[in-house]
Short mmCIF file of C-alpha atoms in Angstrom, two decimals:
data_model
loop_
_atom_site.label_atom_id
_atom_site.label_comp_id
_atom_site.label_asym_id
_atom_site.label_seq_id
_atom_site.Cartn_x
_atom_site.Cartn_y
_atom_site.Cartn_z
CA MET A 1 -145.04 -30.86 112.34
CA SER A 2 -145.23 -34.83 112.21
CA ASP A 3 -146.72 -36.50 109.31
CA ASN A 4 -150.07 -37.55 111.76
CA THR A 5 -150.91 -33.46 112.76
CA ILE A 6 -150.90 -32.12 109.18
CA ILE A 7 -153.24 -34.79 107.52
CA ASP A 8 -155.41 -34.17 111.62
CA LYS A 9 -155.47 -30.32 110.68
CA ILE A 10 -156.19 -30.42 106.67
CA ALA A 11 -160.16 -29.82 108.15
CA ASP A 12 -158.88 -27.29 109.58
CA TYR A 13 -157.49 -25.10 106.85
CA TYR A 14 -159.11 -26.60 104.47
CA ASN A 15 -163.06 -26.93 103.38
CA PHE A 16 -163.64 -28.58 100.68
CA ALA A 17 -161.11 -30.67 97.10
CA VAL A 18 -161.64 -30.28 93.42
CA ILE A 19 -160.85 -33.57 91.57
CA HIS A 20 -160.00 -33.28 88.44
CA ILE A 21 -159.42 -37.18 86.55
CA ALA A 22 -158.54 -37.92 82.97
CA TRP A 23 -158.67 -40.90 81.77
CA LEU A 24 -158.77 -43.75 78.36
CA VAL A 25 -161.04 -46.00 77.55
CA LYS A 26 -159.25 -49.04 75.05
CA ARG A 27 -160.73 -51.82 73.39
CA ASN A 28 -158.68 -55.03 75.59
CA GLU A 29 -156.55 -57.15 73.79
CA ALA A 30 -159.18 -59.66 74.04
CA GLY A 31 -161.57 -57.18 71.95
CA ASN A 32 -164.33 -57.84 73.85
CA GLY A 33 -164.51 -55.13 76.53
CA SER A 34 -162.90 -52.32 77.23
CA GLU A 35 -160.85 -51.15 80.10
CA ARG A 36 -159.65 -47.50 81.66
CA TYR A 37 -156.64 -45.91 82.28
CA LEU A 38 -155.78 -43.48 84.34
CA VAL A 39 -154.05 -40.35 82.19
CA PHE A 40 -153.93 -38.23 84.75
CA GLY A 41 -155.34 -37.12 88.78
CA LEU A 42 -154.81 -33.76 90.83
CA VAL A 43 -156.64 -32.47 94.22
CA GLU A 44 -156.74 -29.41 94.55
CA CYS A 45 -157.52 -28.48 98.23
CA TYR A 46 -159.31 -25.26 98.63
CA PRO A 47 -159.14 -22.81 101.48
CA LYS A 48 -161.69 -21.89 103.61
CA GLU A 49 -162.49 -18.68 102.25
CA LEU A 50 -163.07 -19.39 98.90
CA GLU A 51 -165.42 -20.70 95.99
CA TYR A 52 -164.60 -23.62 94.40
CA PRO A 53 -164.21 -23.47 90.83
CA LEU A 54 -167.05 -24.85 88.79
CA THR A 55 -167.62 -28.66 87.80
CA VAL A 56 -166.82 -30.17 85.21
CA ARG A 57 -169.54 -33.26 83.64
CA GLU A 58 -168.56 -36.01 82.15
CA GLN A 59 -166.48 -34.64 79.25
CA GLY A 60 -164.84 -37.14 76.02
CA ILE A 61 -163.21 -36.92 72.79
CA LYS A 62 -162.71 -39.31 70.09
CA PHE A 63 -159.32 -40.56 69.06
CA LYS A 64 -157.76 -43.40 66.74
CA GLU A 65 -156.39 -45.12 70.51
CA GLY A 66 -159.41 -45.17 72.16
CA ARG A 67 -161.79 -42.09 73.67
CA LEU A 68 -160.64 -39.86 76.42
CA TYR A 69 -162.78 -38.33 78.67
CA TYR A 70 -162.25 -35.77 81.77
CA ILE A 71 -164.27 -34.79 85.18
CA ARG A 72 -164.01 -32.24 87.93
CA ILE A 73 -165.91 -33.01 90.88
CA LYS A 74 -166.10 -31.97 94.54
CA LYS A 75 -165.37 -33.70 97.63
CA SER A 76 -165.15 -33.11 101.67
CA ILE A 77 -162.59 -33.37 102.95
CA GLU A 78 -163.04 -36.26 104.83
CA ASP A 79 -163.55 -37.89 101.77
CA ILE A 80 -160.77 -37.32 99.91
CA VAL A 81 -158.19 -38.22 102.52
CA GLU A 82 -160.36 -41.25 102.49
CA TRP A 83 -160.22 -41.58 98.20
CA TYR A 84 -156.39 -40.68 98.14
CA ASN A 85 -155.80 -43.56 100.12
CA ALA A 86 -158.15 -46.35 99.01
CA ILE A 87 -155.65 -45.76 95.46
CA LYS A 88 -152.72 -47.01 96.73
CA GLN A 89 -154.04 -49.08 98.12
CA ASN A 90 -156.62 -50.61 95.63
CA GLY A 91 -154.72 -49.82 92.39
CA PHE A 92 -157.38 -48.18 90.91
CA ILE A 93 -160.13 -45.28 90.84
CA PRO A 94 -164.18 -46.46 91.49
CA VAL A 95 -166.32 -44.62 88.89
CA ASP A 96 -168.87 -43.85 91.41
CA TRP A 97 -169.09 -39.54 91.28
CA GLU A 98 -173.08 -38.45 90.57
CA ASP A 99 -174.06 -37.87 87.05
CA SER A 100 -171.90 -40.29 85.43
CA GLN A 101 -172.72 -40.31 81.81
CA GLU A 102 -170.89 -44.18 81.34
CA GLY A 103 -173.93 -45.69 82.85
CA SER A 104 -174.76 -47.79 86.48
CA HIS A 105 -172.42 -46.94 89.70
CA SER A 106 -171.47 -50.21 89.21
CA SER A 107 -168.04 -50.93 91.29
CA ARG A 108 -167.29 -53.25 88.52
CA LYS A 109 -166.61 -49.29 86.63
CA ARG A 110 -163.23 -48.44 87.82
CA ILE A 111 -160.19 -46.59 86.12
CA LEU A 112 -157.26 -48.82 86.49
CA CYS A 113 -154.06 -46.79 87.74
CA GLY A 114 -151.73 -49.93 88.83
CA ASN A 115 -149.30 -50.40 91.80
CA MET A 116 -149.04 -47.25 93.02
CA LYS A 117 -145.76 -45.67 95.05
CA ASP A 118 -145.06 -43.02 96.99
CA VAL A 119 -142.35 -39.67 95.83
CA LYS A 120 -141.91 -39.43 99.84
CA LYS A 121 -144.44 -41.48 102.31
CA TRP A 122 -147.74 -40.84 102.73
CA PRO A 123 -148.95 -38.63 104.46
CA ALA A 124 -145.68 -36.62 104.31
CA PHE A 125 -145.83 -33.34 101.60
CA LEU A 126 -143.21 -31.73 99.06
CA LEU A 127 -143.29 -27.59 99.56
CA SER A 128 -143.55 -27.47 95.53
CA SER A 129 -143.50 -24.44 93.75
CA LYS A 130 -144.54 -23.71 89.46
CA GLY A 131 -141.35 -21.23 89.74
CA GLU A 132 -139.66 -19.90 86.97
CA ASP A 133 -138.69 -23.55 85.59
CA VAL A 134 -142.07 -24.91 85.99
CA ARG A 135 -141.69 -27.97 86.69
CA ILE A 136 -144.63 -28.82 88.99
CA PRO A 137 -147.44 -27.06 86.28
CA PHE A 138 -150.25 -28.65 88.28
CA ILE A 139 -150.11 -25.87 90.76
CA ALA A 140 -151.90 -23.29 90.21
CA ASP A 141 -150.42 -20.04 89.47
CA ILE A 142 -152.24 -18.29 92.28
CA TRP A 143 -150.92 -20.92 94.83
CA ASN A 144 -147.57 -19.73 94.76
CA VAL A 145 -145.80 -21.91 96.90
CA ALA A 146 -147.71 -24.93 98.16
CA TRP A 147 -147.63 -28.41 100.02
CA THR A 148 -147.95 -31.72 97.07
CA HIS A 149 -147.49 -35.27 97.64
CA GLN A 150 -147.25 -37.65 94.84
CA ILE A 151 -148.56 -41.04 93.63
CA PHE A 152 -146.74 -42.88 90.59
CA PRO A 153 -147.63 -46.22 89.20
CA GLN A 154 -144.74 -48.37 89.71
CA GLU A 155 -145.30 -49.76 86.01
CA ARG A 156 -146.47 -47.36 83.58
CA GLU A 157 -148.69 -48.19 80.16
CA GLU A 158 -145.87 -47.47 77.36
CA PHE A 159 -148.78 -47.04 75.18
CA LEU A 160 -150.10 -44.38 77.58
CA LYS A 161 -147.21 -42.46 76.87
CA ASP A 162 -147.48 -43.00 73.48
CA PHE A 163 -151.00 -41.84 73.37
CA VAL A 164 -150.70 -38.49 75.08
CA ALA A 165 -147.39 -37.52 73.34
CA HIS A 166 -150.37 -36.54 70.62
CA GLU A 167 -150.23 -32.65 70.45
CA ASN A 168 -154.44 -32.91 70.04
CA VAL A 169 -154.74 -35.14 73.19
CA GLY A 170 -152.52 -32.07 75.09
CA LYS A 171 -154.94 -29.50 73.31
CA TRP A 172 -158.14 -30.86 74.36
CA LEU A 173 -157.01 -31.63 77.92
CA GLU A 174 -155.18 -28.15 78.30
CA LYS A 175 -159.27 -25.85 78.70
CA TYR A 176 -159.55 -28.14 81.67
CA LEU A 177 -156.30 -28.85 82.85
CA THR A 178 -154.99 -24.77 81.81
CA TRP A 179 -151.54 -26.95 81.58
CA ASN A 180 -150.43 -29.06 78.28
CA ILE A 181 -150.09 -32.73 79.73
CA SER A 182 -147.61 -33.61 76.39
CA TYR A 183 -144.77 -31.65 77.64
CA TYR A 184 -144.85 -33.56 80.92
CA PRO A 185 -144.80 -37.17 79.80
CA GLU A 186 -143.66 -38.01 83.87
CA LEU A 187 -146.82 -36.87 85.01
CA VAL A 188 -148.98 -39.60 82.97
CA GLY A 189 -150.66 -42.26 84.99
CA SER A 190 -150.04 -40.14 87.78
CA VAL A 191 -152.08 -38.99 90.95
CA ASN A 192 -150.96 -35.64 93.24
CA PHE A 193 -152.86 -34.08 95.51
CA VAL A 194 -152.29 -30.36 96.46
CA LEU A 195 -152.56 -28.12 99.77
CA PRO A 196 -151.36 -24.01 99.26
CA ASN A 197 -150.66 -21.98 101.86
CA PRO A 198 -153.17 -22.32 104.56
CA PHE A 199 -152.22 -18.82 105.64
CA TYR A 200 -152.35 -16.21 103.70
CA SER A 201 -153.00 -16.10 99.88
CA SER A 202 -150.01 -13.92 98.58
CA ARG A 203 -146.40 -11.93 99.74
CA HIS A 204 -144.80 -9.01 98.28
CA ILE A 205 -140.80 -8.37 98.67
CA HIS A 206 -139.98 -4.46 99.03
CA MET A 207 -135.98 -3.23 99.02
CA ILE A 208 -135.65 -0.12 100.92
CA PRO A 209 -132.61 2.14 100.11
CA GLY A 210 -130.94 3.28 103.53
CA GLU A 211 -127.26 5.30 103.73
CA GLU A 212 -125.12 2.56 105.25
CA ALA A 213 -127.73 -0.51 104.87
CA ASP A 214 -130.80 -1.48 102.63
CA GLN A 215 -134.03 -2.80 104.44
CA VAL A 216 -136.61 -5.71 102.91
CA LYS A 217 -139.53 -4.87 103.84
CA ILE A 218 -142.73 -8.23 103.11
CA GLU A 219 -145.98 -7.24 103.12
CA PHE A 220 -148.78 -10.74 103.61
CA GLN A 221 -152.01 -10.57 102.70
CA PRO A 222 -153.55 -12.98 105.08
CA ARG A 223 -156.30 -15.96 104.74
CA GLN A 224 -159.65 -15.04 106.42
CA GLY A 225 -159.46 -16.07 109.63
CA PHE A 226 -155.30 -16.27 110.10
CA CYS A 227 -153.73 -13.82 112.37
CA LEU A 228 -150.05 -14.54 111.35
CA ASP A 229 -148.03 -13.83 114.40
CA ARG A 230 -147.34 -16.86 115.03
CA LEU A 231 -145.42 -17.24 111.20
CA LYS A 232 -141.24 -16.48 111.21
CA VAL A 233 -139.71 -15.98 108.62
CA VAL A 234 -135.93 -16.61 108.39
CA PRO A 235 -134.08 -14.56 105.21
CA PHE A 236 -130.69 -14.88 103.66
CA GLU A 237 -128.57 -12.05 101.38
CA LYS A 238 -125.84 -13.11 99.11
CA ASP A 239 -123.23 -11.55 97.26
CA TYR A 240 -119.44 -12.64 95.94
CA PHE A 241 -118.48 -13.03 99.33
CA GLY A 242 -121.08 -15.63 100.87
CA ILE A 243 -124.19 -16.21 102.19
CA ALA A 244 -125.46 -14.41 105.03
CA GLY A 245 -128.62 -14.42 107.52
CA GLY A 246 -131.01 -17.34 108.36
CA GLY A 247 -132.22 -15.23 112.07
CA LYS A 248 -135.82 -16.00 112.79
CA TYR A 249 -138.32 -12.70 112.33
CA THR A 250 -141.59 -12.26 113.62
CA ILE A 251 -144.87 -10.68 111.17
CA GLU A 252 -146.58 -8.17 112.86
CA ASN A 253 -149.57 -6.17 111.70
CA ASP A 254 -148.84 -8.80 108.18
CA CYS A 255 -145.68 -7.40 107.57
CA CYS A 256 -141.86 -8.16 108.54
CA SER A 257 -139.02 -5.54 108.53
CA ILE A 258 -135.57 -7.13 107.95
CA PRO A 259 -131.99 -5.27 108.24
CA LEU A 260 -129.76 -7.00 106.05
CA SER A 261 -125.90 -6.17 106.47
CA GLY A 262 -125.45 -3.83 103.56
CA ARG A 263 -126.19 -3.15 100.00
CA ALA A 264 -128.66 -5.50 98.67
CA GLY A 265 -127.01 -8.00 96.27
CA ARG A 266 -129.64 -10.89 95.66
CA PHE A 267 -132.15 -12.31 98.82
CA ALA A 268 -134.26 -15.25 99.60
CA MET A 269 -135.95 -16.37 102.27
CA TYR A 270 -138.25 -19.16 103.65
CA VAL A 271 -141.42 -18.92 105.87
CA LEU A 272 -142.37 -20.76 109.42
CA GLY A 273 -145.39 -21.90 110.31
CA PRO A 274 -146.85 -22.66 113.68
CA GLU A 275 -144.68 -25.45 114.46
CA ASP A 276 -141.60 -24.23 112.55
CA GLU A 277 -142.60 -26.89 109.64
CA MET A 278 -141.70 -24.89 106.29
CA ILE A 279 -144.79 -23.61 104.14
CA ASP A 280 -143.18 -20.59 101.73
CA TYR A 281 -139.52 -19.72 100.18
CA ALA A 282 -138.72 -17.54 97.65
CA ASP A 283 -135.17 -17.99 96.02
CA PHE A 284 -132.35 -16.30 96.04
CA ALA A 285 -133.89 -12.66 93.24
CA GLY A 286 -131.56 -9.76 92.64
CA PHE A 287 -132.34 -6.03 93.08
CA ASN A 288 -131.65 -3.30 90.56
CA GLN A 289 -129.04 -1.29 91.44
CA GLY A 290 -129.72 0.77 89.18
CA PHE A 291 -132.27 2.31 86.49
CA LYS A 292 -132.88 4.30 82.72
CA ILE A 293 -136.20 5.25 81.65
CA ASP A 294 -137.70 6.60 78.46
CA ILE A 295 -140.26 9.03 78.66
CA LEU A 296 -142.54 7.62 75.47
CA THR A 297 -145.35 10.84 74.66
CA GLY A 298 -148.50 9.18 72.91
CA TYR A 299 -148.28 11.23 69.63
CA GLY A 300 -151.86 9.38 68.84
CA THR A 301 -152.85 7.18 66.69
CA LYS A 302 -152.87 6.14 62.59
CA GLU A 303 -154.65 4.03 60.38
CA ILE A 304 -153.04 2.18 57.87
CA HIS A 305 -155.12 2.01 54.67
CA ARG A 306 -154.66 -1.26 53.31
CA PRO A 307 -155.13 -1.26 49.11
CA LYS A 308 -157.40 -4.60 47.65
CA THR A 309 -155.46 -7.05 46.38
CA ASP A 310 -156.65 -9.81 44.52
CA LYS A 311 -156.94 -12.06 47.56
CA GLU A 312 -157.74 -9.77 49.92
CA PRO A 313 -160.61 -7.11 50.44
CA ALA A 314 -159.00 -3.63 51.54
CA ARG A 315 -158.98 -2.87 55.27
CA VAL A 316 -158.05 -0.56 57.93
CA ASP A 317 -155.62 -1.09 60.73
CA HIS A 318 -154.91 1.15 63.85
CA VAL A 319 -151.01 1.83 65.43
CA ASP A 320 -150.86 4.02 68.65
CA VAL A 321 -148.06 5.88 67.74
CA TYR A 322 -145.50 7.86 70.05
CA GLU A 323 -142.24 9.89 70.72
CA ARG A 324 -139.81 10.07 72.78
CA SER A 325 -140.02 12.79 75.09
CA GLY A 326 -137.89 12.27 77.95
CA GLU A 327 -135.03 10.05 79.78
CA VAL A 328 -134.67 9.64 83.60
CA LYS A 329 -131.99 7.75 85.17
CA GLY A 330 -130.84 6.68 88.52
CA GLY A 331 -128.46 4.80 90.64
CA ASN A 332 -125.54 3.98 88.82
CA ALA A 333 -126.98 2.30 85.86
CA GLU A 334 -124.09 3.14 83.68
CA ASP A 335 -121.40 4.73 86.11
CA ASP A 336 -119.19 1.23 86.50
CA GLU A 337 -116.43 4.26 88.20
CA GLY A 338 -116.53 4.00 92.34
CA ASP A 339 -118.50 0.34 92.27
CA SER A 340 -117.26 -1.76 94.83
CA ILE A 341 -116.00 -5.06 93.75
CA GLY A 342 -118.64 -6.82 94.98
CA VAL A 343 -120.69 -4.42 92.25
CA ARG A 344 -118.46 -4.85 89.49
CA LEU A 345 -118.53 -8.96 89.93
CA GLU A 346 -121.74 -9.12 90.10
CA LYS A 347 -122.18 -7.23 86.55
CA ALA A 348 -119.90 -9.37 84.60
CA GLU A 349 -122.28 -11.98 85.76
CA VAL A 350 -125.04 -10.34 84.15
CA LEU A 351 -123.83 -9.73 80.96
CA ARG A 352 -122.29 -13.40 81.09
CA LYS A 353 -125.97 -14.89 81.61
CA ARG A 354 -127.05 -12.69 78.53
CA LYS A 355 -124.83 -13.47 76.29
CA ILE A 356 -125.49 -17.27 76.63
CA LYS A 357 -129.84 -16.37 76.86
CA GLU A 358 -128.28 -14.59 73.22
CA LYS A 359 -127.55 -17.92 72.19
CA GLU A 360 -130.47 -19.45 72.75
CA ALA A 361 -132.66 -18.61 69.87
CA GLN A 362 -136.10 -18.18 69.94
CA VAL A 363 -138.38 -20.33 67.70
CA HIS A 364 -142.01 -19.74 66.06
CA PHE A 365 -143.59 -21.80 63.59
CA PHE A 366 -147.12 -21.00 62.07
CA TYR A 367 -148.98 -23.06 59.35
CA LYS A 368 -151.90 -21.82 57.94
CA ASN A 369 -152.68 -18.40 60.12
CA HIS A 370 -150.72 -15.86 57.59
CA ARG A 371 -152.31 -13.22 60.00
CA GLU A 372 -151.11 -14.55 63.13
CA ALA A 373 -147.93 -14.93 61.19
CA GLU A 374 -148.13 -11.42 60.16
CA GLU A 375 -149.50 -10.29 63.84
CA PHE A 376 -146.15 -11.38 65.29
CA LEU A 377 -144.18 -9.45 63.13
CA ARG A 378 -145.46 -6.58 64.22
CA GLY A 379 -145.24 -6.91 66.65
CA LEU A 380 -141.64 -7.05 67.19
CA ILE A 381 -141.37 -4.32 64.76
CA SER A 382 -143.51 -2.05 67.05
CA ARG A 383 -141.27 -2.93 69.22
CA ALA A 384 -138.67 -1.02 67.33
CA ARG A 385 -136.73 2.38 69.27
CA SER A 386 -133.96 3.12 67.01
CA SER A 387 -133.71 1.61 63.64
CA ILE A 388 -135.75 -0.93 61.41
CA ARG A 389 -133.66 -2.85 58.46
CA ILE A 390 -136.37 -5.42 56.07
CA VAL A 391 -135.21 -8.17 53.62
CA ASP A 392 -137.28 -9.66 51.53
CA PRO A 393 -136.97 -10.21 47.13
CA TYR A 394 -140.56 -10.04 47.41
CA TYR A 395 -140.80 -7.36 49.03
CA GLY A 396 -143.90 -4.74 47.17
CA THR A 397 -146.03 -2.46 48.01
CA ASP A 398 -148.55 -4.78 50.05
CA GLU A 399 -145.85 -5.30 52.82
CA LEU A 400 -145.03 -1.82 53.05
CA PHE A 401 -148.97 -1.30 54.73
CA THR A 402 -148.75 -3.84 56.39
CA TYR A 403 -144.80 -3.69 58.41
CA VAL A 404 -143.90 -0.56 58.05
CA MET A 405 -146.82 0.52 58.98
CA ALA A 406 -146.73 -0.88 62.12
CA VAL A 407 -143.78 1.35 63.40
CA SER A 408 -145.28 2.90 66.44
CA MET A 409 -142.87 5.83 67.35
CA ARG A 410 -141.57 8.94 65.44
CA ASP A 411 -139.13 9.24 62.94
CA ILE A 412 -137.78 5.91 63.70
CA PRO A 413 -135.28 4.93 59.93
CA VAL A 414 -136.65 1.94 57.65
CA GLU A 415 -134.39 0.36 55.19
CA ILE A 416 -135.93 -2.08 53.20
CA ILE A 417 -133.73 -4.25 50.77
CA ALA A 418 -135.91 -6.17 47.96
CA SER A 419 -134.82 -7.65 44.50
CA LYS A 420 -135.96 -6.91 40.73
CA VAL A 421 -137.72 -10.32 40.59
CA HIS A 422 -140.38 -8.48 42.09
CA LEU A 423 -140.03 -4.95 41.83
CA GLY A 424 -140.18 -5.00 38.05
CA LYS A 425 -143.24 -6.98 37.74
CA LYS A 426 -146.78 -5.54 37.41
CA SER A 427 -148.75 -4.40 40.62
CA ARG A 428 -151.15 -6.77 41.50
CA LEU A 429 -152.53 -3.91 43.65
CA LYS A 430 -156.40 -3.05 41.78
CA TYR A 431 -156.76 0.31 40.25
CA GLU A 432 -160.55 1.56 39.30
CA GLY A 433 -160.76 2.18 35.87
CA GLY A 434 -157.39 0.12 34.73
CA GLU A 435 -156.37 -3.10 33.69
CA THR A 436 -154.20 -5.35 35.75
CA SER A 437 -151.45 -4.80 32.13
CA GLU A 438 -151.57 -0.83 32.83
CA ASN A 439 -150.82 -1.24 36.46
CA PRO A 440 -147.34 0.43 36.94
CA LEU A 441 -144.59 -1.76 38.38
CA ILE A 442 -144.79 -3.14 42.30
CA GLY A 443 -140.53 -1.37 41.94
CA GLU A 444 -142.46 2.39 40.60
CA GLU A 445 -145.47 2.03 43.37
CA LEU A 446 -143.52 1.18 45.85
CA LEU A 447 -141.20 3.89 45.56
CA ALA A 448 -144.27 6.54 45.09
CA GLN A 449 -146.21 5.20 48.15
CA ILE A 450 -142.40 5.90 50.29
CA THR A 451 -141.85 9.28 48.88
CA ASP A 452 -145.84 9.96 50.01
CA ARG A 453 -145.67 8.64 53.22
CA ARG A 454 -142.36 10.52 54.41
CA ASP A 455 -144.68 12.63 56.75
CA GLY A 456 -142.13 12.31 59.85
CA VAL A 457 -144.39 9.74 61.62
CA ASN A 458 -143.60 6.97 59.51
CA GLY A 459 -139.34 7.96 60.13
CA LYS A 460 -137.33 8.16 57.18
CA ILE A 461 -137.97 5.03 54.63
CA ASP A 462 -134.61 3.79 52.10
CA ALA A 463 -135.24 1.39 49.59
CA TYR A 464 -132.96 -0.74 47.68
CA VAL A 465 -132.87 -3.20 45.24
CA MET A 466 -130.71 -6.47 44.78
CA THR A 467 -130.18 -5.65 40.96
CA GLY A 468 -129.31 -9.54 39.93
CA ASN A 469 -131.35 -11.95 37.56
CA VAL A 470 -131.32 -14.49 40.68
CA PRO A 471 -130.64 -11.96 43.57
CA VAL A 472 -127.58 -12.14 46.06
CA ILE A 473 -129.73 -12.14 49.18
CA HIS A 474 -131.67 -15.52 48.91
CA ASP A 475 -133.23 -15.80 52.92
CA ARG A 476 -135.35 -13.46 54.40
CA PHE A 477 -134.16 -11.23 57.20
CA LEU A 478 -135.87 -8.64 60.07
CA ILE A 479 -133.14 -6.17 62.06
CA ILE A 480 -134.88 -4.52 64.94
CA ASP A 481 -132.86 -2.41 66.97
CA ASN A 482 -130.28 -5.23 68.38
CA GLU A 483 -132.76 -7.96 67.33
CA ALA A 484 -132.13 -10.46 64.51
CA TRP A 485 -134.88 -12.47 63.59
CA PHE A 486 -134.84 -15.06 60.37
CA CYS A 487 -137.86 -15.78 57.74
CA GLY A 488 -138.20 -19.12 56.60
CA GLY A 489 -141.23 -17.80 54.18
CA SER A 490 -141.71 -14.54 52.23
CA LEU A 491 -142.92 -11.61 54.51
CA ASN A 492 -146.42 -11.65 51.80
CA GLU A 493 -147.11 -15.34 52.71
CA ILE A 494 -145.41 -16.54 55.41
CA GLY A 495 -148.23 -18.81 57.81
CA ASN A 496 -149.55 -19.63 54.61
CA ARG A 497 -147.39 -22.94 54.73
CA LEU A 498 -145.89 -24.24 57.64
CA SER A 499 -143.14 -20.78 57.82
CA CYS A 500 -140.41 -21.02 60.82
CA VAL A 501 -139.29 -17.35 62.34
CA ILE A 502 -136.17 -17.40 64.46
CA ARG A 503 -134.26 -15.10 66.22
CA LEU A 504 -130.22 -14.87 65.83
CA PRO A 505 -128.10 -14.41 68.25
CA ASP A 506 -126.35 -12.07 67.09
CA ALA A 507 -127.36 -9.63 64.94
CA GLN A 508 -123.93 -7.46 64.82
CA GLU A 509 -122.38 -9.38 62.19
CA LEU A 510 -125.76 -9.86 60.25
CA ASN A 511 -125.38 -5.76 60.14
CA LYS A 512 -121.92 -6.19 58.64
CA LEU A 513 -122.84 -8.57 55.96
CA LEU A 514 -125.94 -6.35 54.34
CA GLU A 515 -123.38 -3.65 54.51
CA ASP A 516 -120.81 -5.92 52.90
CA ILE A 517 -124.19 -6.35 50.04
CA LYS A 518 -125.32 -2.85 49.98
CA LEU A 519 -121.50 -1.20 49.20
CA SER A 520 -121.01 -3.43 45.88
CA ASP A 521 -122.11 -3.30 42.66
CA GLN A 522 -125.30 -6.03 43.69
CA VAL A 523 -127.31 -3.74 44.96
CA ARG A 524 -128.62 0.31 43.76
CA PRO A 525 -130.81 2.60 45.52
CA LEU A 526 -134.87 2.23 44.12
CA LYS A 527 -134.55 5.42 42.59
CA ASP A 528 -131.82 5.28 40.39
CA TRP A 529 -132.02 1.61 39.76
CA LEU A 530 -136.18 2.68 38.08
CA ASP A 531 -134.18 5.81 36.55
CA ASN A 532 -131.91 3.96 35.20
CA ARG A 533 -133.86 0.86 34.39
CA GLU A 534 -134.38 1.49 30.37
CA LYS A 535 -130.94 2.38 30.19
CA GLU A 536 -129.71 -0.99 31.05
CA ALA A 537 -132.10 -2.79 29.08
CA VAL A 538 -131.04 -1.61 25.70
CA ASP A 539 -127.72 -1.78 27.15
CA GLY A 540 -128.47 -5.56 27.45
CA GLU A 541 -129.37 -6.72 30.87
CA GLY A 542 -133.38 -7.30 30.15
CA GLN A 543 -136.12 -6.69 31.35
CA ASP A 544 -138.25 -8.84 33.84
#
């Protein structure tokens, strides 16, 4: 499709456009007036079958650097092409939309954007996707793959980049743009033109296994009033011996079936429009050759009654409980015997990539939000399928209710490692009819709660005590199955102050270190420590 043809056909494919504009009003250097500077501009053309989203009247928020504004308005396709062209030629955006709150519609009211330069010569478009790597965040999820054209200022104002780097600027605009511009400073000052796929709204790729070779079936959802029989699919398949494909297949009855040369490994495709222009693509993606599924049966819902403390009122939480009732396997998920060379190579590559990803730590920050941090950790615990280990020198009864009771499957063993520094103190829970000084030790209270709750639903809970006056383990750790997490703050206070939770790359090494410490004379089972505590105090260890 030629440059002129695509512009001519915009009106055939799209009914209207929605413009997003964000700009900063800033005092000029002379101090006798203000200038308006473009922060971001976006044009989205909507296919004829879709209703446009609600327009947004001019919104503003004050920052130290100036006042930030946003507006979302509707334009006809004819007007939008003329408007976009004028921005490139004039270097500014006139503030002439209706219902402007800035006063009159004088042509002197304008947003400065400077000398704009095309990424690709107008009116040629690039085929772009939000994709896994989200390099073009302004493409909406519903557009999938879209044509884009971008213009950027040849000289950007440095203060604009610094302004947008402000966290609250990105958060405020995210309410309207649905993505955070603070993460994409390269887009500051740009105007972007987006044309979604005009022929179909979605497509789904399926693999159909065969005795000798597999087949791929692609199902399309056409847009209203469009027939897809003039479109063509160009497929590719890849394994370790090369790439095959490249032929053209027509779409019939909104479907396209493509025979593959053998067992499907990885599949990619692009779709050509009526004039052989590229309108869609799907990058190489793999098909599972086998599977393993745990069948979980809902056991019910349990209530976690958290006692009242001196900091929080009593409350009741609900957790769904499951038990594993079966297992389904298929294909060669765990059988290396008889694998072809290509499959073995593919598996080796998958394992290699998995190890690389395991080394990439996940980092989560929490600040002045204990409940959010608590819910995050509870979510991790609820995913446990085989075991849980919690290490926190300041772990007590309240944390037992908060975290261990979040286990969602039956009979999962839980291990707690705390310290005598904390467990030797009086409980901070409220007991009716008794003064705080008469409360039991936190260790006694914890043991009583653990003993009372060994009912099979919560699994076996074992607690250990670090016996030294200075705990042998300083940091906090959470190990769930084969995942290890480091917690910067104690679990009973995490998130109140700035706290960090990081996924560690190797749970096996941490587990080994913890096992060695458990076998040392610095850690004892909770019941054993409580039974011998008074004797040790007489012998000279001293009470806490």
